[in-house]
Short mmCIF file of C-alpha atoms in Angstrom, two decimals:
data_model
loop_
_atom_site.label_atom_id
_atom_site.label_comp_id
_atom_site.label_asym_id
_atom_site.label_seq_id
_atom_site.Cartn_x
_atom_site.Cartn_y
_atom_site.Cartn_z
CA MET A 1 5.63 -13.88 8.52
CA ASN A 2 6.34 -16.59 11.02
CA PHE A 3 7.40 -20.07 10.17
CA THR A 4 7.11 -23.11 11.95
CA VAL A 5 9.00 -26.30 11.60
CA LYS A 6 6.82 -28.72 9.86
CA THR A 7 9.40 -31.95 9.76
CA GLN A 8 12.84 -32.63 9.49
CA ILE A 9 13.99 -34.68 6.03
CA MET A 10 17.38 -34.81 6.33
CA ASP A 11 19.91 -34.79 9.37
CA ALA A 12 23.51 -34.48 9.02
CA GLU A 13 24.57 -38.37 8.86
CA LYS A 14 21.79 -38.29 6.28
CA MET A 15 23.36 -35.30 4.32
CA ARG A 16 26.45 -36.97 4.45
CA ARG A 17 25.55 -40.24 3.09
CA THR A 18 23.35 -38.36 0.33
CA LEU A 19 26.57 -36.67 -0.73
CA ILE A 20 28.55 -39.87 -0.96
CA ARG A 21 26.10 -41.71 -2.67
CA ILE A 22 25.87 -38.66 -5.29
CA SER A 23 29.68 -38.28 -5.73
CA HIS A 24 29.59 -42.17 -6.47
CA GLU A 25 26.82 -41.70 -9.23
CA ILE A 26 28.88 -38.47 -10.77
CA VAL A 27 31.91 -40.85 -11.03
CA GLU A 28 29.79 -43.41 -12.58
CA LYS A 29 27.97 -41.80 -14.89
CA ASN A 30 31.13 -40.01 -16.29
CA LYS A 31 32.99 -43.24 -16.19
CA GLY A 32 35.63 -41.51 -13.93
CA THR A 33 37.03 -38.08 -13.39
CA ASP A 34 38.18 -36.82 -16.76
CA ASN A 35 37.68 -33.43 -17.81
CA LEU A 36 35.16 -32.69 -14.82
CA ALA A 37 34.79 -29.63 -12.70
CA LEU A 38 31.89 -28.57 -10.10
CA ILE A 39 30.07 -25.15 -10.08
CA GLY A 40 28.24 -24.26 -7.24
CA ILE A 41 25.44 -21.64 -7.19
CA ARG A 42 25.46 -18.82 -4.35
CA ARG A 43 25.08 -19.61 -1.80
CA ARG A 44 24.70 -22.88 -0.42
CA GLY A 45 25.42 -24.74 -3.75
CA VAL A 46 29.13 -23.49 -3.21
CA PRO A 47 29.84 -25.70 0.11
CA LEU A 48 28.02 -28.54 -1.49
CA ALA A 49 29.91 -28.43 -4.49
CA GLN A 50 33.35 -28.44 -2.13
CA ARG A 51 31.74 -31.59 -0.34
CA LEU A 52 30.82 -33.19 -3.45
CA ALA A 53 34.85 -32.56 -4.70
CA LYS A 54 35.97 -33.97 -1.00
CA HIS A 55 34.03 -37.14 -1.70
CA ILE A 56 35.17 -37.43 -4.99
CA ALA A 57 38.68 -37.44 -4.00
CA GLU A 58 38.50 -39.82 -1.57
CA ILE A 59 36.72 -42.33 -3.94
CA GLU A 60 39.14 -41.52 -7.07
CA GLY A 61 41.82 -39.95 -5.61
CA VAL A 62 41.57 -36.96 -7.76
CA THR A 63 40.64 -33.52 -6.58
CA LEU A 64 38.34 -31.70 -9.15
CA PRO A 65 38.43 -27.66 -9.59
CA VAL A 66 35.32 -26.41 -7.80
CA GLY A 67 33.98 -22.78 -8.99
CA VAL A 68 31.64 -20.14 -7.67
CA LEU A 69 28.34 -18.95 -9.49
CA ASP A 70 26.64 -16.16 -8.74
CA ILE A 71 23.68 -15.65 -10.94
CA THR A 72 22.51 -12.07 -9.88
CA LEU A 73 23.08 -10.76 -12.85
CA TYR A 74 21.32 -13.40 -14.84
CA ARG A 75 17.85 -13.58 -12.60
CA ASP A 76 14.70 -12.94 -15.20
CA ASP A 77 13.12 -11.42 -12.33
CA LEU A 78 14.76 -8.34 -11.60
CA THR A 79 12.44 -5.84 -13.06
CA THR A 80 9.54 -7.40 -11.33
CA ILE A 81 11.31 -7.06 -7.56
CA ASP A 82 11.28 -3.92 -5.31
CA HIS A 83 14.88 -4.05 -4.64
CA GLN A 84 17.56 -5.43 -6.52
CA PRO A 85 20.30 -8.03 -4.68
CA VAL A 86 23.58 -7.73 -3.71
CA VAL A 87 26.04 -8.79 -6.82
CA GLN A 88 28.58 -10.98 -5.66
CA LYS A 89 31.52 -12.05 -7.48
CA THR A 90 31.38 -15.12 -9.64
CA GLU A 91 34.95 -17.02 -9.30
CA VAL A 92 35.52 -20.04 -11.86
CA PRO A 93 39.16 -20.16 -12.06
CA PHE A 94 39.48 -22.54 -14.60
CA PRO A 95 38.34 -22.59 -18.34
CA VAL A 96 34.79 -23.83 -18.81
CA THR A 97 35.24 -24.72 -22.29
CA ASN A 98 35.45 -28.47 -23.10
CA LYS A 99 34.76 -29.49 -19.54
CA LYS A 100 32.34 -31.20 -18.30
CA ILE A 101 30.57 -29.42 -15.81
CA ILE A 102 28.57 -30.31 -12.81
CA LEU A 103 26.43 -27.44 -11.42
CA VAL A 104 25.32 -27.97 -7.87
CA ASP A 105 22.51 -26.26 -5.79
CA ASP A 106 20.53 -26.94 -2.69
CA VAL A 107 17.12 -26.93 -3.78
CA LEU A 108 15.38 -27.53 -7.14
CA TYR A 109 12.28 -25.73 -7.15
CA THR A 110 10.70 -23.60 -10.27
CA GLY A 111 14.03 -24.01 -12.29
CA ARG A 112 14.57 -20.38 -12.87
CA THR A 113 17.66 -20.28 -10.77
CA ALA A 114 19.15 -23.16 -12.83
CA ARG A 115 18.05 -21.87 -16.30
CA ALA A 116 20.07 -18.49 -14.89
CA ALA A 117 22.98 -20.77 -13.90
CA LEU A 118 23.38 -22.47 -17.42
CA ASP A 119 23.12 -18.73 -19.24
CA ALA A 120 25.99 -17.83 -17.04
CA ILE A 121 28.41 -20.39 -17.41
CA MET A 122 27.59 -20.38 -21.13
CA ASP A 123 28.71 -16.61 -21.08
CA LEU A 124 32.16 -17.87 -19.67
CA GLY A 125 32.62 -20.60 -22.47
CA ARG A 126 31.50 -23.66 -24.22
CA PRO A 127 31.57 -26.85 -21.77
CA GLU A 128 31.11 -30.08 -23.28
CA ALA A 129 28.28 -30.95 -20.87
CA ILE A 130 26.32 -29.60 -18.03
CA GLN A 131 24.88 -31.90 -15.54
CA LEU A 132 22.92 -30.89 -12.56
CA ALA A 133 23.29 -32.00 -9.09
CA ILE A 134 20.79 -31.04 -6.27
CA LEU A 135 20.27 -32.09 -2.68
CA VAL A 136 16.63 -31.50 -2.49
CA ASP A 137 13.94 -31.58 -5.40
CA ARG A 138 10.91 -29.97 -4.01
CA GLY A 139 8.85 -29.87 -7.64
CA HIS A 140 6.49 -27.30 -9.13
CA ARG A 141 8.80 -26.42 -11.86
CA GLU A 142 8.17 -23.81 -14.17
CA LEU A 143 10.69 -24.42 -16.65
CA PRO A 144 11.46 -27.79 -18.46
CA ILE A 145 14.79 -28.65 -16.08
CA ARG A 146 15.60 -32.02 -14.42
CA ALA A 147 18.43 -32.58 -12.15
CA ASP A 148 20.80 -35.44 -13.37
CA TYR A 149 21.50 -36.18 -9.28
CA VAL A 150 19.23 -35.91 -6.65
CA GLY A 151 19.62 -35.94 -3.15
CA LYS A 152 16.01 -36.49 -2.23
CA ASN A 153 12.77 -35.75 -3.87
CA VAL A 154 10.68 -34.12 -1.28
CA PRO A 155 6.79 -33.16 -2.77
CA THR A 156 6.12 -29.81 -1.20
CA SER A 157 3.28 -27.16 -1.09
CA LYS A 158 3.93 -23.99 -2.36
CA LYS A 159 3.14 -22.32 0.89
CA GLU A 160 6.04 -24.46 2.59
CA ILE A 161 9.73 -23.46 2.67
CA VAL A 162 12.48 -25.89 2.29
CA ALA A 163 15.40 -24.96 4.50
CA VAL A 164 18.86 -26.40 3.85
CA ASN A 165 20.97 -25.65 6.75
CA LEU A 166 24.81 -26.27 6.43
CA VAL A 167 27.53 -25.98 8.77
CA GLU A 168 29.82 -23.69 6.94
CA ILE A 169 26.92 -21.32 6.76
CA ASP A 170 24.40 -21.97 9.08
CA GLY A 171 26.52 -23.75 11.56
CA SER A 172 24.64 -27.19 11.53
CA ASP A 173 23.95 -29.47 8.59
CA GLU A 174 19.63 -30.32 8.08
CA VAL A 175 16.90 -30.09 5.94
CA GLN A 176 13.57 -28.74 7.37
CA ILE A 177 10.47 -28.28 5.95
CA LEU A 178 9.06 -24.84 7.39
CA GLU A 179 5.44 -23.58 6.86
CA ALA A 180 3.81 -20.40 7.36
CA ALA A 181 2.13 -20.19 11.47
CA GLU A 182 -1.28 -19.78 11.89
CA MET B 1 20.02 -1.39 -0.11
CA TRP B 2 20.07 0.89 -2.82
CA LYS B 3 17.26 3.57 -2.09
CA ARG B 4 17.77 6.60 -4.13
CA LYS B 5 16.47 7.74 -7.46
CA ASP B 6 19.07 9.46 -8.71
CA LEU B 7 22.90 9.87 -8.47
CA LEU B 8 24.21 13.41 -8.33
CA GLY B 9 26.61 13.84 -6.23
CA LEU B 10 29.11 12.04 -3.41
CA LYS B 11 28.39 14.89 -1.03
CA GLU B 12 24.98 13.62 -0.13
CA LEU B 13 25.97 10.08 -0.19
CA SER B 14 26.51 7.83 3.40
CA ALA B 15 29.70 5.91 3.18
CA ASP B 16 27.38 2.95 3.23
CA GLU B 17 26.11 3.67 0.06
CA ILE B 18 29.36 4.48 -1.76
CA ASN B 19 30.75 1.46 -0.23
CA LEU B 20 27.69 -0.61 -1.81
CA ILE B 21 28.53 0.73 -5.44
CA LEU B 22 32.04 -0.07 -4.97
CA ASP B 23 31.41 -3.63 -3.81
CA THR B 24 29.11 -3.95 -6.76
CA ALA B 25 31.67 -2.58 -9.18
CA VAL B 26 34.32 -5.51 -8.09
CA PRO B 27 32.08 -8.47 -9.61
CA MET B 28 31.10 -5.88 -12.46
CA LYS B 29 34.96 -5.48 -13.28
CA ASP B 30 35.32 -9.54 -13.82
CA ILE B 31 32.63 -9.03 -16.72
CA ILE B 32 34.79 -6.72 -18.76
CA LYS B 33 37.87 -8.97 -18.48
CA ARG B 34 35.48 -11.96 -19.93
CA GLU B 35 35.58 -13.19 -23.34
CA ILE B 36 31.85 -12.38 -24.00
CA LYS B 37 31.50 -9.17 -22.11
CA LYS B 38 27.91 -8.97 -21.81
CA VAL B 39 25.07 -10.33 -19.28
CA PRO B 40 21.45 -9.90 -19.81
CA THR B 41 20.62 -7.89 -16.61
CA LEU B 42 19.34 -4.84 -17.78
CA ARG B 43 17.39 -6.12 -21.10
CA GLY B 44 14.77 -4.00 -22.05
CA ARG B 45 16.19 -0.98 -20.00
CA SER B 46 16.91 2.41 -21.80
CA MET B 47 19.45 5.15 -20.98
CA VAL B 48 19.96 8.28 -22.72
CA THR B 49 23.02 10.58 -22.48
CA LEU B 50 22.62 14.52 -22.75
CA PHE B 51 25.54 16.22 -22.56
CA TYR B 52 26.09 20.04 -22.85
CA GLU B 53 29.74 19.72 -22.69
CA PRO B 54 32.50 17.95 -24.68
CA SER B 55 33.52 14.53 -23.46
CA THR B 56 35.49 11.18 -24.75
CA ARG B 57 35.67 8.94 -22.02
CA THR B 58 32.73 9.66 -19.60
CA ARG B 59 30.19 9.31 -22.39
CA THR B 60 31.56 6.31 -24.19
CA SER B 61 32.26 4.67 -20.48
CA PHE B 62 28.52 4.88 -20.14
CA GLU B 63 27.64 3.59 -23.30
CA ILE B 64 30.00 0.35 -22.84
CA ALA B 65 28.65 0.08 -19.49
CA ALA B 66 24.99 -0.19 -20.36
CA LYS B 67 25.63 -2.09 -23.68
CA TYR B 68 27.83 -4.67 -21.34
CA LEU B 69 24.34 -4.96 -19.28
CA SER B 70 22.26 -5.14 -22.06
CA ALA B 71 20.35 -2.11 -21.82
CA ASP B 72 19.77 0.02 -24.85
CA THR B 73 21.61 3.66 -25.11
CA SER B 74 21.05 6.68 -27.46
CA SER B 75 23.08 10.00 -27.10
CA LEU B 76 21.55 13.42 -27.71
CA THR B 77 24.06 15.82 -29.17
CA VAL B 78 23.34 19.11 -27.86
CA ALA B 79 24.72 21.34 -31.09
CA THR B 80 22.67 19.22 -33.36
CA SER B 81 19.37 19.21 -31.01
CA SER B 82 16.38 21.39 -30.32
CA VAL B 83 18.52 22.91 -27.37
CA VAL B 84 19.92 25.19 -30.13
CA LYS B 85 16.31 26.30 -31.08
CA GLY B 86 16.28 27.46 -27.08
CA GLU B 87 14.41 24.31 -25.73
CA THR B 88 14.90 24.34 -21.95
CA LEU B 89 16.92 21.70 -20.19
CA ILE B 90 13.62 20.65 -18.43
CA ASP B 91 11.58 20.20 -21.65
CA THR B 92 14.40 18.45 -23.62
CA GLY B 93 14.51 16.02 -20.13
CA LYS B 94 10.90 15.47 -20.42
CA THR B 95 11.05 14.81 -24.29
CA ILE B 96 13.83 12.33 -23.53
CA GLU B 97 11.61 10.64 -20.64
CA VAL B 98 8.30 10.34 -22.39
CA MET B 99 10.18 8.52 -25.07
CA GLY B 100 10.85 6.11 -22.40
CA ALA B 101 14.08 6.41 -21.18
CA ASP B 102 14.79 4.78 -17.75
CA VAL B 103 17.85 7.01 -17.03
CA ILE B 104 18.90 10.31 -18.21
CA VAL B 105 23.13 10.83 -17.86
CA ILE B 106 23.59 14.39 -17.90
CA ARG B 107 26.55 16.63 -18.24
CA HIS B 108 25.77 20.34 -17.90
CA GLU B 109 28.15 23.47 -17.43
CA ALA B 110 25.85 24.78 -14.99
CA ALA B 111 26.28 23.60 -11.35
CA GLY B 112 23.01 22.05 -10.27
CA ALA B 113 21.54 21.09 -13.78
CA PRO B 114 20.99 17.68 -12.86
CA HIS B 115 19.61 18.15 -9.57
CA LEU B 116 17.12 20.61 -11.10
CA LEU B 117 16.41 17.94 -13.75
CA ALA B 118 16.03 15.47 -11.22
CA GLN B 119 13.48 17.15 -9.41
CA ARG B 120 11.11 17.56 -12.44
CA ILE B 121 11.31 13.91 -14.18
CA LYS B 122 10.53 10.78 -13.01
CA SER B 123 13.08 9.15 -15.07
CA ARG B 124 16.45 8.52 -12.89
CA VAL B 125 19.16 10.95 -13.31
CA ILE B 126 23.13 10.34 -13.43
CA ASN B 127 25.17 13.46 -12.92
CA ALA B 128 27.96 13.20 -15.32
CA GLY B 129 29.84 16.44 -14.18
CA ASP B 130 27.95 19.69 -13.69
CA GLY B 131 29.81 22.84 -14.15
CA MET B 132 32.55 23.39 -11.30
CA HIS B 133 30.65 21.16 -9.05
CA GLU B 134 30.27 17.52 -8.80
CA HIS B 135 31.65 14.52 -11.09
CA PRO B 136 30.37 11.99 -8.56
CA THR B 137 31.45 8.85 -11.19
CA GLN B 138 34.70 10.05 -11.63
CA GLY B 139 34.90 10.33 -7.52
CA LEU B 140 33.77 6.89 -7.22
CA LEU B 141 36.19 5.43 -9.89
CA ASP B 142 39.03 7.12 -8.15
CA MET B 143 38.19 5.87 -4.86
CA PHE B 144 37.35 2.05 -6.57
CA THR B 145 41.23 2.30 -8.05
CA ILE B 146 42.86 3.23 -4.80
CA ARG B 147 40.82 0.81 -2.66
CA GLU B 148 41.65 -1.79 -5.30
CA LYS B 149 45.41 -1.02 -5.25
CA LYS B 150 45.82 0.05 -1.60
CA GLY B 151 43.39 -2.29 -0.08
CA LYS B 152 41.73 0.44 1.93
CA LEU B 153 40.76 4.01 1.90
CA ALA B 154 41.23 5.14 5.48
CA ASP B 155 44.41 7.13 6.83
CA LEU B 156 45.80 7.18 3.34
CA LYS B 157 47.33 10.56 2.52
CA ILE B 158 46.00 11.77 -0.95
CA ALA B 159 47.29 14.66 -2.63
CA ILE B 160 45.35 16.26 -5.06
CA LEU B 161 47.38 18.64 -7.59
CA GLY B 162 46.52 21.60 -9.43
CA ASP B 163 43.49 23.59 -10.78
CA ILE B 164 41.11 22.68 -7.45
CA LEU B 165 38.99 25.90 -8.22
CA HIS B 166 37.79 24.52 -11.46
CA SER B 167 37.61 20.92 -10.61
CA ARG B 168 34.33 19.05 -10.06
CA VAL B 169 36.36 16.12 -9.78
CA ALA B 170 38.54 17.47 -6.82
CA ARG B 171 35.39 18.23 -5.07
CA SER B 172 33.72 14.78 -5.86
CA ASN B 173 37.16 13.00 -4.57
CA ILE B 174 36.94 15.34 -1.70
CA TRP B 175 33.72 14.51 -0.41
CA GLY B 176 34.31 11.06 -1.26
CA LEU B 177 37.54 10.15 0.42
CA THR B 178 36.98 12.31 3.63
CA LYS B 179 33.93 10.13 4.38
CA PHE B 180 36.24 7.05 4.64
CA GLY B 181 38.97 8.58 6.82
CA ALA B 182 41.41 9.22 3.98
CA LYS B 183 43.82 12.30 4.82
CA VAL B 184 42.97 14.65 1.71
CA ARG B 185 45.62 17.61 1.07
CA VAL B 186 45.35 19.86 -2.08
CA VAL B 187 47.83 21.90 -3.59
CA GLY B 188 47.89 24.37 -6.58
CA PRO B 189 48.74 27.90 -6.96
CA SER B 190 46.50 30.49 -4.59
CA THR B 191 44.55 31.71 -7.63
CA LEU B 192 43.39 27.66 -8.07
CA LEU B 193 42.74 27.24 -4.63
CA PRO B 194 38.66 28.21 -3.71
CA LYS B 195 38.45 29.52 -0.21
CA GLU B 196 35.71 27.34 0.84
CA VAL B 197 38.36 24.25 0.06
CA GLN B 198 39.50 24.39 3.81
CA ARG B 199 36.05 23.73 5.07
CA MET B 200 35.88 20.47 3.22
CA GLY B 201 38.03 18.74 5.56
CA VAL B 202 41.33 18.91 3.83
CA GLU B 203 44.90 20.07 4.09
CA VAL B 204 45.80 23.22 1.70
CA PHE B 205 49.20 23.62 0.35
CA GLN B 206 50.72 25.96 -2.34
CA SER B 207 53.92 24.15 -2.79
CA ALA B 208 54.08 20.94 -4.60
CA GLU B 209 57.25 19.76 -2.66
CA GLU B 210 55.62 20.00 0.79
CA ALA B 211 52.32 18.54 -0.33
CA LEU B 212 53.99 15.55 -1.85
CA LYS B 213 56.11 14.35 0.93
CA ASP B 214 54.83 10.72 2.02
CA VAL B 215 51.68 10.40 -0.16
CA ASP B 216 50.10 7.53 -1.02
CA VAL B 217 48.26 8.87 -4.01
CA ILE B 218 48.84 11.61 -6.18
CA ASN B 219 45.67 12.70 -8.15
CA VAL B 220 46.95 14.86 -10.96
CA LEU B 221 44.44 17.36 -12.17
CA ARG B 222 44.12 18.63 -15.93
CA VAL B 223 45.11 22.52 -16.37
CA GLN B 224 41.76 23.42 -17.54
CA ARG B 225 42.74 25.89 -20.31
CA GLU B 226 39.79 26.61 -21.46
CA ARG B 227 38.67 27.97 -18.15
CA GLN B 228 41.98 29.88 -17.98
CA LYS B 229 41.32 33.28 -19.53
CA LYS B 230 40.87 35.21 -16.59
CA GLY B 231 44.43 35.13 -16.32
CA LEU B 232 44.79 32.99 -13.07
CA LEU B 233 47.96 31.50 -14.16
CA PRO B 234 51.10 33.52 -15.62
CA SER B 235 52.02 30.66 -18.24
CA LEU B 236 51.48 27.37 -18.73
CA ARG B 237 55.55 27.04 -18.60
CA GLU B 238 55.52 28.66 -15.08
CA TYR B 239 52.81 26.25 -13.89
CA SER B 240 54.77 23.36 -15.28
CA ASN B 241 57.73 24.35 -13.27
CA LEU B 242 56.06 24.77 -10.00
CA TYR B 243 53.24 22.35 -10.20
CA GLY B 244 54.00 19.88 -13.22
CA LEU B 245 54.54 16.42 -11.72
CA ASP B 246 57.95 14.98 -12.84
CA ARG B 247 60.39 12.40 -11.10
CA LYS B 248 61.96 14.58 -8.81
CA ARG B 249 58.59 15.58 -7.33
CA LEU B 250 57.18 12.09 -7.56
CA ALA B 251 60.24 10.84 -5.48
CA LEU B 252 59.00 12.98 -2.59
CA ALA B 253 56.06 10.39 -2.36
CA LYS B 254 55.93 6.94 -0.85
CA PRO B 255 57.91 4.54 -3.00
CA ASP B 256 54.54 2.65 -4.28
CA ALA B 257 52.70 6.03 -4.43
CA LEU B 258 49.78 5.65 -7.31
CA VAL B 259 49.94 8.61 -9.70
CA MET B 260 46.33 9.33 -11.08
CA HIS B 261 44.91 11.77 -13.66
CA PRO B 262 40.88 12.20 -14.76
CA GLY B 263 41.97 12.70 -18.27
CA PRO B 264 42.08 14.31 -20.86
CA MET B 265 46.00 15.08 -19.91
CA ASN B 266 48.20 18.08 -21.13
CA ARG B 267 51.49 15.68 -21.20
CA GLY B 268 54.34 17.76 -20.43
CA VAL B 269 52.40 20.68 -18.67
CA GLU B 270 50.75 19.00 -15.32
CA ILE B 271 52.24 15.68 -15.72
CA MET B 272 55.75 14.64 -17.30
CA PRO B 273 55.54 11.85 -20.11
CA ASP B 274 57.89 9.85 -18.57
CA VAL B 275 55.73 9.70 -15.09
CA TYR B 276 52.64 9.06 -17.06
CA ASP B 277 54.32 5.99 -18.69
CA SER B 278 55.94 4.83 -15.53
CA LEU B 279 54.74 2.04 -13.27
CA HIS B 280 53.47 4.06 -10.46
CA SER B 281 50.73 5.46 -13.27
CA VAL B 282 46.92 3.93 -13.05
CA VAL B 283 45.42 6.19 -15.51
CA ASP B 284 44.68 3.35 -17.94
CA GLU B 285 42.93 1.18 -15.28
CA GLN B 286 41.34 4.23 -13.92
CA VAL B 287 39.50 4.16 -17.58
CA THR B 288 38.90 0.43 -17.21
CA ASN B 289 37.46 0.99 -13.72
CA GLY B 290 34.95 3.57 -14.84
CA VAL B 291 33.26 1.28 -16.66
CA ALA B 292 33.23 -1.26 -14.02
CA VAL B 293 31.71 1.65 -11.42
CA ARG B 294 29.39 3.16 -14.09
CA MET B 295 27.90 -0.72 -14.61
CA ALA B 296 27.36 -0.91 -11.08
CA ILE B 297 25.45 2.40 -11.07
CA LEU B 298 23.24 1.52 -13.35
CA TYR B 299 22.55 -1.61 -12.14
CA LEU B 300 21.59 -0.13 -8.84
CA LEU B 301 19.35 2.41 -10.30
CA MET B 302 17.89 0.35 -12.70
CA GLY B 303 18.00 -3.12 -11.37
CA GLY B 304 14.69 -3.18 -9.38
CA LYS B 305 11.25 -2.57 -10.30
CA ASN B 306 9.18 0.93 -10.27
CA VAL B 307 11.93 2.29 -12.44
CA ASN B 308 9.65 5.00 -13.58
CA GLU B 309 7.44 5.24 -10.63
CA VAL B 310 9.78 6.36 -7.35
CA VAL B 311 10.42 10.02 -7.40
CA ASN B 312 12.92 11.12 -4.85
#
């Protein structure tokens, strides 16, 4: 199916400001950076987590550890999809037990990815708390999950796609809403 | 992307398919190292092991691999099954299939038995060793171990030492490794070298000393005492003197050479205890990697839908 760009909801500058704002919110809500760690969900949650860590370092002068989470093995739809996704490495180079984990992803939609990520983190240890940071919340939740930090709430139709492009992966920073071409 | 119903041998797999298995085994190995060695990936799937020959590590390795992925496992012990009443392989396989098994792991003394079963049932079939033909999961775990330790397979000099004739491990290794450009050499007594081995793209040696010069990897095979009734070896002592891997022979290989063995070992026959216990030996790691590789295979075979709908 072909998609056309319906609208751009974030450009590079707006994305930068949004991530700085979320960084401030993380520091404020947790009253500093004690015991905090970031974990990005593959793929686009990972560079976002790294950018948040960079902004927090600029704000507080503390560099937080960043982990990478692959949730493939925790998906609840493996038995219903035609071909299973390629499993990638999970790299969380710090113990999660007793840490406050900021889980980072680009888009929050049905909530199933976040649920899988929660399971995956729990299998690595017992964190003190897990908070969810999301660049775009597009609604249509199928599970009782909400984000603690939201870059932008964007009401969408289920036929639309929220495309997050990041320099690290896609060569540019922008968020677009795509819709199926007629 | 994985498209096959079964895993029957390395001869038929492409380098890309082998790479996908080895790449998938990397994150699987991380799970084995965790405190909680379990992921929910294959919840609701089932695996049955059907072994017509004895085995400790292969069967246990498959069972552990399945359990780490949350699949349910059962094992059918041939000696106490209806096989002793004369039930055929296909009937046994069909019985297991209609009980709902998604995958059947079979070891059989006859070459081609897993292929026959795979053609006749819808459940997925994994070859865990068929006669003197193939042992693909052992071949894959050997390749995984070499790739992990050496960072590559291409251009490595790999010697397979011992009873090539009876070894399904040797055949799977040769077919797998040569697809990646490894330079495989085989060495053993002439009575234990099959005639067709030269056509498999390997160098053939009868002198251990010549074959082990400058190699990166030595894969020592077990002397299969149970298959030596035809007098192919004068004595185990003579074999050990001429082909047993001792310190002196190991010193001919590269200083960082790996010593591998598929197990079980005859210590003091094909491998000397001090070599097995040396830093060159990666035998224990091979066993761990075996679980990771089998987890990868089970994931690739059972992960998608249509597990009981695809036939070849």
